[in-house]
PDB file of C-alpha atoms in Angstrom:
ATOM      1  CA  UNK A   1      81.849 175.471 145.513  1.00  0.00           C
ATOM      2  CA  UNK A   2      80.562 171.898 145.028  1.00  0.00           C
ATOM      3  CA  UNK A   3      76.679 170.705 144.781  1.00  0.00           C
ATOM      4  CA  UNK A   4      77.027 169.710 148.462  1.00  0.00           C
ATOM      5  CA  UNK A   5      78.891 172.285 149.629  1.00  0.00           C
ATOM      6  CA  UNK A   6      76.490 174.217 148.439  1.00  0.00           C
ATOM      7  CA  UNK A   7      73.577 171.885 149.970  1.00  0.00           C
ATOM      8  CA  UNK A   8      75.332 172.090 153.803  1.00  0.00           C
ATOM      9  CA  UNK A   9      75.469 176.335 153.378  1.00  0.00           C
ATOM     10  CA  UNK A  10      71.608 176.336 152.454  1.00  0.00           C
ATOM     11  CA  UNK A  11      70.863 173.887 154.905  1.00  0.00           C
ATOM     12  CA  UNK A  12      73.162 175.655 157.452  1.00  0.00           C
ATOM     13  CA  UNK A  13      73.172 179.401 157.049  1.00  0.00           C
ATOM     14  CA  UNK A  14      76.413 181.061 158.440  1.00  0.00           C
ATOM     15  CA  UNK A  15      76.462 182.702 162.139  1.00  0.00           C
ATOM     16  CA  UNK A  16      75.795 186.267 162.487  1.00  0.00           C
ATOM     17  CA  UNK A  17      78.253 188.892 163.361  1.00  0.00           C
ATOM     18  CA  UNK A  18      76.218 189.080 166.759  1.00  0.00           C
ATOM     19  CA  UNK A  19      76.372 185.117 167.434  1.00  0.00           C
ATOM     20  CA  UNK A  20      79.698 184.968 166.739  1.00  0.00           C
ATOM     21  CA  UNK A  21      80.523 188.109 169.376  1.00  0.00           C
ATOM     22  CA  UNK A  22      78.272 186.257 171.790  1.00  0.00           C
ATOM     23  CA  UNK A  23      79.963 182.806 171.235  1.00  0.00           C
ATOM     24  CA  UNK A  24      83.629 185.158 171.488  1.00  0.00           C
ATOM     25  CA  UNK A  25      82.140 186.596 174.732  1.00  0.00           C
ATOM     26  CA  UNK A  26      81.125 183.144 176.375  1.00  0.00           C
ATOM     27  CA  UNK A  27      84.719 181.407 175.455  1.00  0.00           C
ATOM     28  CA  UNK A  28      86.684 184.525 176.846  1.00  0.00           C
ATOM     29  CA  UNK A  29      84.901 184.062 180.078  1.00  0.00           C
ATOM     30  CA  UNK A  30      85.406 180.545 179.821  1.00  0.00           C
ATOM     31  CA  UNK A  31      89.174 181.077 179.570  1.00  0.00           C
ATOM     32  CA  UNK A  32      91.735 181.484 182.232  1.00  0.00           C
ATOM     33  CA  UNK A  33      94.669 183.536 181.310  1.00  0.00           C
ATOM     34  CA  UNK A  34      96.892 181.758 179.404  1.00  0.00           C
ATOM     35  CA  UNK A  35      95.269 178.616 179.194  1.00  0.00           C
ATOM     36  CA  UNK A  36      95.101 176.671 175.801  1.00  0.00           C
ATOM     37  CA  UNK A  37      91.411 178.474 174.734  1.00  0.00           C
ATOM     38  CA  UNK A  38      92.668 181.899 175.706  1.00  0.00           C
ATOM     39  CA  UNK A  39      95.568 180.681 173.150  1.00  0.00           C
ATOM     40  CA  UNK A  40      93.307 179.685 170.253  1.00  0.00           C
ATOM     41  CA  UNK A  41      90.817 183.232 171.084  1.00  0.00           C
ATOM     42  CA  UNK A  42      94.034 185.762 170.648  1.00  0.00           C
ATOM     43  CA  UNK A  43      95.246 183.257 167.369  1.00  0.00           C
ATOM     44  CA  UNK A  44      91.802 183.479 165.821  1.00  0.00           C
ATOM     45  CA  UNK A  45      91.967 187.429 166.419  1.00  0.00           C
ATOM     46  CA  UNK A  46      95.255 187.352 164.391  1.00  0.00           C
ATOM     47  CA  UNK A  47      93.478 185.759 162.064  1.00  0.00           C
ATOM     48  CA  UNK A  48      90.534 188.005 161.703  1.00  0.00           C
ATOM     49  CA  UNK A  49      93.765 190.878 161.697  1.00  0.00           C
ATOM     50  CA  UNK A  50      95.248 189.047 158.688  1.00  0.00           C
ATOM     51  CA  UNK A  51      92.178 189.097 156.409  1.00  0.00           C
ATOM     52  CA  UNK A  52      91.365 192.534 157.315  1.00  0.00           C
ATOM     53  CA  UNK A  53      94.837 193.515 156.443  1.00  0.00           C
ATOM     54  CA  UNK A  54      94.683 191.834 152.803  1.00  0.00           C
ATOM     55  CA  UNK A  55      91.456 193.706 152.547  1.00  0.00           C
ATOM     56  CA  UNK A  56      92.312 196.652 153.407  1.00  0.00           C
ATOM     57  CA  UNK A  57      95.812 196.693 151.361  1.00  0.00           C
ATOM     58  CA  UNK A  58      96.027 199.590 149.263  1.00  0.00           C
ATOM     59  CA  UNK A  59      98.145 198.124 146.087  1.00  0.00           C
ATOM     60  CA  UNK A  60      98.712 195.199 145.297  1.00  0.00           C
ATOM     61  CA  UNK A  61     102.337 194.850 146.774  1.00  0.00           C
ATOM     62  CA  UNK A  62     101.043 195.548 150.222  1.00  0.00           C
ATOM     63  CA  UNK A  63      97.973 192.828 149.013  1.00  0.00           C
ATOM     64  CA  UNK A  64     101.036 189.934 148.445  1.00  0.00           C
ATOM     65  CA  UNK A  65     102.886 191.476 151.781  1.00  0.00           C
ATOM     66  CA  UNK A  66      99.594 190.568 153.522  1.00  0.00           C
ATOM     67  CA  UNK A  67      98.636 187.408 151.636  1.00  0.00           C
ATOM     68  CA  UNK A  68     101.865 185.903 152.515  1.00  0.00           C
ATOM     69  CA  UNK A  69     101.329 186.666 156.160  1.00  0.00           C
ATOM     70  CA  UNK A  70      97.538 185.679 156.599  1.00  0.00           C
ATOM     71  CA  UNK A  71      99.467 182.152 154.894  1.00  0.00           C
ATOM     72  CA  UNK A  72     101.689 181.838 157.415  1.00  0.00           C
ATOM     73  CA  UNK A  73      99.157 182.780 160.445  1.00  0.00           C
ATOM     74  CA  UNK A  74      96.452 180.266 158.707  1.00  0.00           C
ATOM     75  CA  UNK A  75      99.080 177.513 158.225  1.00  0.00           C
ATOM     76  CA  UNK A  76      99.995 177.788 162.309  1.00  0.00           C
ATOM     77  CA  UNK A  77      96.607 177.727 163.342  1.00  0.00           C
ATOM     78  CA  UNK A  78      95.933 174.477 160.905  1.00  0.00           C
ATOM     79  CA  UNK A  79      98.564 172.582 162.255  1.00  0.00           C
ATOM     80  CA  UNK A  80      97.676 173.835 165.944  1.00  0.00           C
ATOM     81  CA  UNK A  81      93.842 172.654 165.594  1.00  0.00           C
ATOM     82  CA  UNK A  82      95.031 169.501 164.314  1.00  0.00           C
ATOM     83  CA  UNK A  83      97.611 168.821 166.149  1.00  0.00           C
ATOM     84  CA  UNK A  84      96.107 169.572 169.369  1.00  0.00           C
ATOM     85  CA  UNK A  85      92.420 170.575 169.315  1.00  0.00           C
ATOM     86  CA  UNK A  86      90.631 168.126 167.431  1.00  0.00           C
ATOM     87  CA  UNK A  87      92.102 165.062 168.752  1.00  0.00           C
ATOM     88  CA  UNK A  88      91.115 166.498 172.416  1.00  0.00           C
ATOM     89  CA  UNK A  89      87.793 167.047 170.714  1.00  0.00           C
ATOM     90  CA  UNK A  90      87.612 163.253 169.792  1.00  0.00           C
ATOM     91  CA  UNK A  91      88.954 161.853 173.069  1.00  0.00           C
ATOM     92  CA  UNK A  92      85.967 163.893 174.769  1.00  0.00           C
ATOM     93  CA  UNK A  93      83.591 162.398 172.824  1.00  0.00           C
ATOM     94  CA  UNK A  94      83.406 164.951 170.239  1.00  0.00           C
ATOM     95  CA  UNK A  95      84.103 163.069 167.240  1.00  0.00           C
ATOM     96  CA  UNK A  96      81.760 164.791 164.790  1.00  0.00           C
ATOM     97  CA  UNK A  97      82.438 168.360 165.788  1.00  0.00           C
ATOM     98  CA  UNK A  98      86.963 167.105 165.037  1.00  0.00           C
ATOM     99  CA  UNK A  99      85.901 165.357 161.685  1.00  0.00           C
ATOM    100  CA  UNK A 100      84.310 168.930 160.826  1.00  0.00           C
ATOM    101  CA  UNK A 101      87.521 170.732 161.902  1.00  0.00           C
ATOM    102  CA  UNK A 102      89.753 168.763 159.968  1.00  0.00           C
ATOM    103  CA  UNK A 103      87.516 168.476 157.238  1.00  0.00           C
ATOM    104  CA  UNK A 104      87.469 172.411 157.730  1.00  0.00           C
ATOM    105  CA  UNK A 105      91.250 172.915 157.022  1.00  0.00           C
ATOM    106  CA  UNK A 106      91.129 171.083 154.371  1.00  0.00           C
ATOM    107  CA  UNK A 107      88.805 173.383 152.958  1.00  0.00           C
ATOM    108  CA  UNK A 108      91.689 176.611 154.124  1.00  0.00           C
ATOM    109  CA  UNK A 109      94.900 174.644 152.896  1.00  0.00           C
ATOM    110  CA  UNK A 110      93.044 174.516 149.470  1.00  0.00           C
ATOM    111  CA  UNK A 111      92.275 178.059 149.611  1.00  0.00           C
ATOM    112  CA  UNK A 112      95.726 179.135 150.819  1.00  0.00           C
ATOM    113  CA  UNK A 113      97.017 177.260 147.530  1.00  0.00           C
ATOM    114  CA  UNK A 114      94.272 179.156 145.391  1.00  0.00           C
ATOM    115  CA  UNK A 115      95.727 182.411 146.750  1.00  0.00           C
ATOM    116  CA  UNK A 116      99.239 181.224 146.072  1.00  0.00           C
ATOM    117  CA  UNK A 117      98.128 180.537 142.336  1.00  0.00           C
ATOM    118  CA  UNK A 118      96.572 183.315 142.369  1.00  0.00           C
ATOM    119  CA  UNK A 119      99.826 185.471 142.919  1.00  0.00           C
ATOM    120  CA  UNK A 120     101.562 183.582 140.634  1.00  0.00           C
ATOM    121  CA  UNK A 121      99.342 184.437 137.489  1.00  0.00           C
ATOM    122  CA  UNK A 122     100.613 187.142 135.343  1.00  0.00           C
TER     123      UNK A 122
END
């Protein structure tokens, strides 16, 4: 972690598990059934369901099983964001709040790689 990352997480401490349910809860009532944020909701559940399953992998073969998934899931929701979600941010007039998100996967792609390396070590 670098000096400022390290600055912007003291300066802005992480939501709680009961702010993030009550943002979840607001967006999913928000949503219409099938729409594009009922779309990004059930991919950022897959998500969640991809760490938990390298977490909870009992050796580490099921660990690289699940590694290699959570990859895949985190790559499609990178180029999904970008593609789509931050430049709608932008052209609403939400320019800071798409910076952050693409300055945000950056910050995954660079830990996908470190848990690519990370297999690869002997």
């Amino acid at each position: 972690m670098s000096v400022i990352d390290k600055v912007v997480a003291a300066v802005t401490p992480p939501e709680t598990a009961e702010q993030r349910a009550e943002a979840r809860s607001k967006a999913r009532a928000a949503a219409g059934y099938g729409d594009w944020l009922s779309m990004i909701l059930d991919h950022h559940l897959r998500l969640e369901d991809a760490f938990a399953a390298v977490k909870s992998a009992p050796d580490s073969a099921a660990r690289l099983v699940a590694q290699k998934k959570l990859g895949v899931v985190l790559t499609g929701n990178a180029i999904a964001e970008e593609s789509v979600v931050y430049p709608a941010l932008a052209q609403a007039g939400e320019k800071g709040h798409a910076g952050m998100g693409y300055t945000e996967q950056v910050a995954v792609k660079m830990q996908v790689v470190a848990i690519a390396e990370e297999r690869l070590r002997p």
